[in-house]
One Martini backbone bead per residue (centre of mass of N, CA, C, O) as a GRO file, in nm:
protein
  286
    1VAL     BB    1   6.403  -2.600   0.577
    2GLU     BB    2   6.647  -2.544   0.403
    3THR     BB    3   6.798  -2.344   0.598
    4PHE     BB    4   6.805  -2.561   0.846
    5LEU     BB    5   6.992  -2.770   0.699
    6GLU     BB    6   7.218  -2.594   0.592
    7GLU     BB    7   7.310  -2.494   0.871
    8ASN     BB    8   7.309  -2.778   1.041
    9TYR     BB    9   7.425  -2.932   0.760
   10ALA     BB   10   7.732  -2.943   0.648
   11GLY     BB   11   7.759  -3.006   0.288
   12ILE     BB   12   7.459  -2.921   0.182
   13ASP     BB   13   7.189  -2.927  -0.058
   14VAL     BB   14   6.858  -2.801  -0.065
   15GLU     BB   15   6.551  -2.914  -0.235
   16ILE     BB   16   6.228  -2.852  -0.295
   17LEU     BB   17   5.970  -3.043  -0.467
   18GLU     BB   18   5.746  -3.130  -0.255
   19VAL     BB   19   5.412  -3.055  -0.115
   20THR     BB   20   5.222  -3.227   0.144
   21GLU     BB   21   4.951  -3.379   0.294
   22ARG     BB   22   4.990  -3.605   0.596
   23ALA     BB   23   4.827  -3.670   0.892
   24GLY     BB   24   4.880  -3.359   0.973
   25LEU     BB   25   5.120  -3.308   0.772
   26TYR     BB   26   5.406  -3.230   0.588
   27GLU     BB   27   5.509  -3.370   0.310
   28ILE     BB   28   5.863  -3.382   0.198
   29ALA     BB   29   6.042  -3.332  -0.109
   30LEU     BB   30   6.372  -3.392  -0.139
   31ASN     BB   31   6.680  -3.261  -0.255
   32VAL     BB   32   7.011  -3.396  -0.185
   33LYS     BB   33   7.351  -3.244  -0.183
   34SER     BB   34   7.659  -3.421  -0.215
   35GLU     BB   35   7.954  -3.445  -0.360
   36GLY     BB   36   7.760  -3.440  -0.632
   37GLN     BB   37   7.526  -3.607  -0.500
   38SER     BB   38   7.187  -3.717  -0.527
   39GLN     BB   39   6.893  -3.731  -0.298
   40ARG     BB   40   6.595  -3.856  -0.228
   41MET     BB   41   6.362  -3.722   0.015
   42ILE     BB   42   6.134  -3.797   0.305
   43SER     BB   43   5.977  -3.566   0.498
   44TYR     BB   44   5.857  -3.383   0.811
   45ALA     BB   45   5.606  -3.134   0.907
   46THR     BB   46   5.478  -2.912   1.084
   47LYS     BB   47   5.241  -2.647   1.031
   48ASP     BB   48   5.420  -2.437   1.210
   49SER     BB   49   5.742  -2.520   1.200
   50SER     BB   50   5.862  -2.657   1.483
   51LEU     BB   51   5.884  -2.926   1.323
   52LEU     BB   52   6.124  -3.199   1.235
   53PHE     BB   53   6.124  -3.489   1.027
   54PRO     BB   54   6.311  -3.717   0.869
   55THR     BB   55   6.118  -3.951   0.942
   56ALA     BB   56   5.882  -4.231   0.904
   57ILE     BB   57   5.660  -4.472   1.056
   58PRO     BB   58   5.448  -4.692   0.974
   59MET     BB   59   5.123  -4.812   1.150
   60ASP     BB   60   5.057  -5.074   0.975
   61ALA     BB   61   5.026  -5.380   1.018
   62GLU     BB   62   5.248  -5.480   0.797
   63THR     BB   63   5.465  -5.331   0.933
   64ALA     BB   64   5.432  -5.417   1.233
   65THR     BB   65   5.513  -5.729   1.124
   66THR     BB   66   5.792  -5.634   1.018
   67ASP     BB   67   6.106  -5.701   1.028
   68PRO     BB   68   6.368  -5.481   1.008
   69THR     BB   69   6.595  -5.691   0.952
   70GLN     BB   70   6.447  -5.788   0.664
   71GLN     BB   71   6.521  -5.567   0.514
   72GLN     BB   72   6.631  -5.458   0.226
   73ALA     BB   73   6.919  -5.389   0.108
   74GLN     BB   74   7.119  -5.176   0.010
   75GLN     BB   75   7.274  -5.163  -0.304
   76PRO     BB   76   7.578  -5.150  -0.401
   77PRO     BB   77   7.747  -4.974  -0.607
   78ALA     BB   78   7.906  -4.996  -0.885
   79GLN     BB   79   8.258  -5.120  -0.828
   80ASP     BB   80   8.622  -5.108  -0.851
   81ILE     BB   81   8.749  -5.292  -0.606
   82THR     BB   82   9.007  -5.351  -0.456
   83LYS     BB   83   9.175  -5.627  -0.389
   84SER     BB   84   9.234  -5.886  -0.106
   85ASP     BB   85   9.303  -6.081   0.165
   86LYS     BB   86   9.292  -5.819   0.366
   87PRO     BB   87   9.131  -5.557   0.414
   88LYS     BB   88   9.159  -5.207   0.413
   89VAL     BB   89   8.955  -5.041   0.656
   90GLU     BB   90   8.831  -4.683   0.643
   91LEU     BB   91   8.695  -4.459   0.878
   92PHE     BB   92   8.588  -4.118   0.816
   93VAL     BB   93   8.532  -3.890   1.107
   94MET     BB   94   8.318  -3.690   1.317
   95SER     BB   95   8.205  -3.756   1.655
   96HIS     BB   96   7.962  -3.516   1.589
   97CYS     BB   97   7.857  -3.621   1.339
   98PRO     BB   98   7.545  -3.755   1.219
   99PHE     BB   99   7.674  -3.901   0.996
  100GLY     BB  100   7.924  -4.057   1.132
  101THR     BB  101   7.752  -4.209   1.352
  102GLN     BB  102   7.579  -4.372   1.148
  103ALA     BB  103   7.796  -4.519   1.027
  104GLU     BB  104   7.902  -4.663   1.257
  105LYS     BB  105   7.653  -4.823   1.317
  106GLY     BB  106   7.677  -4.971   1.065
  107MET     BB  107   7.991  -5.095   1.070
  108ILE     BB  108   8.051  -5.237   1.347
  109PRO     BB  109   7.932  -5.511   1.288
  110VAL     BB  110   8.119  -5.581   1.063
  111ALA     BB  111   8.387  -5.579   1.230
  112GLU     BB  112   8.284  -5.768   1.446
  113LEU     BB  113   8.243  -6.015   1.230
  114LEU     BB  114   8.534  -5.999   1.080
  115GLY     BB  115   8.760  -5.913   1.211
  116ASP     BB  116   9.088  -6.029   1.156
  117LYS     BB  117   9.010  -6.022   0.828
  118ILE     BB  118   9.038  -5.719   0.885
  119ASP     BB  119   9.150  -5.382   0.852
  120PHE     BB  120   9.031  -5.187   1.099
  121ASP     BB  121   8.951  -4.808   1.104
  122ILE     BB  122   8.899  -4.520   1.303
  123LYS     BB  123   8.901  -4.213   1.175
  124PHE     BB  124   8.985  -3.836   1.123
  125VAL     BB  125   8.913  -3.565   1.030
  126ASN     BB  126   9.134  -3.257   0.983
  127TYR     BB  127   8.855  -3.147   1.105
  128ALA     BB  128   8.634  -2.949   1.333
  129MET     BB  129   8.284  -2.879   1.351
  130HIS     BB  130   8.226  -2.924   1.701
  131GLY     BB  131   8.436  -2.827   1.859
  132GLU     BB  132   8.594  -2.898   2.166
  133LYS     BB  133   8.449  -3.171   2.213
  134GLU     BB  134   8.565  -3.315   1.953
  135VAL     BB  135   8.856  -3.281   2.000
  136ASN     BB  136   8.860  -3.442   2.274
  137GLU     BB  137   8.720  -3.698   2.181
  138GLN     BB  138   8.911  -3.786   1.957
  139ALA     BB  139   9.175  -3.810   2.136
  140ARG     BB  140   9.037  -4.024   2.312
  141GLN     BB  141   8.992  -4.234   2.102
  142VAL     BB  142   9.283  -4.261   2.004
  143CYS     BB  143   9.382  -4.388   2.262
  144ILE     BB  144   9.206  -4.630   2.302
  145MET     BB  145   9.295  -4.766   2.051
  146ASN     BB  146   9.595  -4.765   2.078
  147GLU     BB  147   9.594  -4.898   2.420
  148GLN     BB  148   9.267  -5.041   2.430
  149SER     BB  149   9.113  -5.188   2.174
  150ASP     BB  150   8.929  -5.411   2.337
  151LYS     BB  151   8.727  -5.171   2.430
  152TYR     BB  152   8.637  -4.968   2.219
  153PHE     BB  153   8.345  -5.066   2.127
  154ASP     BB  154   8.222  -5.047   2.379
  155TYR     BB  155   8.256  -4.747   2.416
  156LEU     BB  156   8.123  -4.643   2.137
  157TRP     BB  157   7.850  -4.739   2.188
  158CYS     BB  158   7.791  -4.570   2.419
  159PHE     BB  159   7.840  -4.302   2.296
  160LEU     BB  160   7.633  -4.324   2.053
  161ASP     BB  161   7.409  -4.335   2.264
  162SER     BB  162   7.471  -4.084   2.474
  163ASP     BB  163   7.718  -3.866   2.487
  164ASP     BB  164   7.899  -4.009   2.758
  165TYR     BB  165   8.230  -4.027   2.839
  166THR     BB  166   8.214  -4.097   3.158
  167THR     BB  167   8.039  -4.340   3.145
  168CYS     BB  168   8.199  -4.508   2.937
  169LEU     BB  169   8.456  -4.535   3.074
  170SER     BB  170   8.338  -4.719   3.295
  171GLU     BB  171   8.166  -4.938   3.138
  172ALA     BB  172   8.455  -5.022   2.976
  173LYS     BB  173   8.708  -5.021   3.137
  174ILE     BB  174   8.884  -4.774   3.150
  175ASP     BB  175   9.189  -4.656   3.150
  176THR     BB  176   9.252  -4.315   3.249
  177SER     BB  177   9.534  -4.268   3.284
  178LYS     BB  178   9.623  -4.341   2.999
  179VAL     BB  179   9.445  -4.161   2.849
  180ASP     BB  180   9.582  -3.897   2.973
  181ALA     BB  181   9.862  -3.944   2.893
  182CYS     BB  182   9.812  -3.981   2.573
  183VAL     BB  183   9.680  -3.694   2.531
  184THR     BB  184   9.916  -3.521   2.608
  185LYS     BB  185  10.103  -3.637   2.411
  186LEU     BB  186   9.933  -3.577   2.152
  187ASP     BB  187   9.900  -3.266   2.207
  188THR     BB  188  10.212  -3.221   2.164
  189GLU     BB  189  10.255  -3.353   1.867
  190PHE     BB  190   9.963  -3.204   1.723
  191LYS     BB  191   9.856  -2.939   1.840
  192ILE     BB  192   9.551  -2.924   1.956
  193THR     BB  193   9.505  -2.679   2.141
  194GLU     BB  194   9.670  -2.464   1.994
  195MET     BB  195   9.464  -2.478   1.735
  196LEU     BB  196   9.211  -2.401   1.893
  197ASN     BB  197   9.316  -2.122   1.990
  198ASP     BB  198   9.401  -2.075   1.688
  199GLN     BB  199   9.213  -1.909   1.439
  200ALA     BB  200   9.445  -1.887   1.203
  201SER     BB  201   9.440  -2.226   1.186
  202TRP     BB  202   9.194  -2.264   1.064
  203SER     BB  203   8.976  -2.419   0.856
  204GLY     BB  204   8.864  -2.166   0.671
  205GLY     BB  205   8.818  -1.996   0.936
  206ARG     BB  206   8.622  -2.230   1.117
  207PHE     BB  207   8.811  -2.495   1.172
  208PRO     BB  208   8.955  -2.697   1.371
  209GLN     BB  209   9.245  -2.876   1.373
  210PHE     BB  210   9.296  -3.242   1.293
  211LEU     BB  211   9.617  -3.431   1.262
  212VAL     BB  212   9.653  -3.716   1.335
  213HIS     BB  213   9.520  -3.801   1.011
  214ASP     BB  214   9.637  -3.609   0.778
  215ALA     BB  215   9.783  -3.805   0.586
  216GLU     BB  216   9.540  -3.980   0.498
  217ASN     BB  217   9.339  -3.750   0.407
  218LYS     BB  218   9.532  -3.658   0.161
  219GLN     BB  219   9.572  -3.932   0.026
  220TYR     BB  220   9.251  -3.956  -0.044
  221GLY     BB  221   9.074  -3.698  -0.015
  222VAL     BB  222   8.926  -3.608   0.215
  223ARG     BB  223   8.593  -3.412   0.276
  224GLY     BB  224   8.439  -3.595   0.497
  225SER     BB  225   8.146  -3.685   0.717
  226PRO     BB  226   8.170  -3.959   0.574
  227THR     BB  227   8.435  -4.189   0.482
  228LEU     BB  228   8.525  -4.441   0.266
  229VAL     BB  229   8.822  -4.681   0.272
  230ILE     BB  230   8.950  -4.934   0.041
  231ASN     BB  231   9.229  -5.006  -0.037
  232GLY     BB  232   9.283  -4.685  -0.092
  233GLN     BB  233   8.971  -4.644  -0.158
  234THR     BB  234   8.704  -4.461  -0.242
  235VAL     BB  235   8.375  -4.561  -0.135
  236SER     BB  236   8.066  -4.653  -0.154
  237SER     BB  237   7.762  -4.654   0.056
  238ALA     BB  238   7.533  -4.774   0.229
  239ARG     BB  239   7.480  -4.755   0.617
  240ASP     BB  240   7.382  -5.039   0.638
  241SER     BB  241   7.522  -5.318   0.728
  242ALA     BB  242   7.462  -5.508   0.464
  243SER     BB  243   7.591  -5.314   0.286
  244TYR     BB  244   7.879  -5.302   0.396
  245LEU     BB  245   7.938  -5.588   0.406
  246ALA     BB  246   7.931  -5.621   0.090
  247THR     BB  247   8.143  -5.418   0.030
  248VAL     BB  248   8.370  -5.530   0.179
  249CYS     BB  249   8.353  -5.825   0.053
  250SER     BB  250   8.438  -5.683  -0.258
  251ALA     BB  251   8.751  -5.682  -0.144
  252PHE     BB  252   8.801  -5.987  -0.169
  253ASN     BB  253   8.933  -6.254  -0.298
  254ASN     BB  254   8.825  -6.421  -0.069
  255ALA     BB  255   8.538  -6.483   0.081
  256PRO     BB  256   8.425  -6.537   0.370
  257GLU     BB  257   8.143  -6.673   0.542
  258GLU     BB  258   8.049  -6.403   0.689
  259CYS     BB  259   7.933  -6.284   0.401
  260ASN     BB  260   7.650  -6.454   0.447
  261GLU     BB  261   7.547  -6.299   0.648
  262GLN     BB  262   7.251  -6.132   0.830
  263LEU     BB  263   7.228  -5.798   0.826
  264SER     BB  264   7.104  -5.515   0.881
  265GLY     BB  265   6.895  -5.305   0.625
  266VAL     BB  266   6.888  -5.050   0.838
  267SER     BB  267   6.915  -4.749   0.875
  268PRO     BB  268   7.044  -4.566   1.087
  269SER     BB  269   7.057  -4.325   1.280
  270SER     BB  270   7.122  -3.999   1.343
  271GLY     BB  271   7.357  -3.933   1.576
  272PHE     BB  272   7.220  -4.003   1.874
  273GLY     BB  273   7.127  -4.315   1.915
  274LEU     BB  274   7.006  -4.667   1.877
  275SER     BB  275   6.718  -4.582   1.788
  276GLY     BB  276   6.599  -4.600   1.501
  277SER     BB  277   6.562  -4.443   1.172
  278ASP     BB  278   6.671  -4.375   0.840
  279GLU     BB  279   6.709  -4.237   0.534
  280SER     BB  280   6.888  -4.321   0.303
  281ASN     BB  281   7.211  -4.156   0.269
  282ALA     BB  282   7.484  -3.889   0.161
  283ALA     BB  283   7.540  -3.727   0.394
  284ILE     BB  284   7.749  -3.467   0.524
  285CYS     BB  285   8.030  -3.343   0.684
  286GLY     BB  286   8.213  -3.065   0.504
   0.00000   0.00000   0.00000
């Protein structure tokens, strides 16, 4: 389990604390370390070690009748976040990082709720850990954000669910000719394909660079996906929507009434797909 997680989720160290039997499975208590922070998590594995489950949902009567959206949100850690009238919120991700997609699923409802009361952007880490498909997808998303921003969340929700950009371009009614022209221009400006093909230029010799938001990455010291920056300050938050809302709203000089809304306190699932949930965690790709 330790080896599998460390090899498939870069940037984390895993230590098994305890293994017990439960309901015909192994219940595994893990200590997951990332960015100097530790988090205890519970996962499950079949006894032949062929399947690993990041989490499990008890099917007892009490749990079955509980509305998951009413579960208590993780309280944001005490942080002295710089305040402003209109907070600038930047979420740095890699498009195919399972923890980045988890963060996006938690944050988008906050951005949709607060609307133009915040200055919100999704930006990309300056190296891509998931190959050519990630480089291409990130260029595509930058162009949709820049030129067809009113359709971006529709596209992104679809992509986070299906990982099928072709279908999502159609469903979100994206003008693909504009996207293609923009991607070509972006590729020339930031040498995206050139650096993808030049392994000598790869970050640490392992991952192609993606420099569209390189200046911001360097300014904030971004080290992985996801990284949340509010008013120029890197901050921590649980990844459910309620926790993200509380964290963002703490950055207002005068919080708007939308900050009193109740969003889901359930941590979204990592990876693609909009159903399910995961244990709250601080794991990153980095």
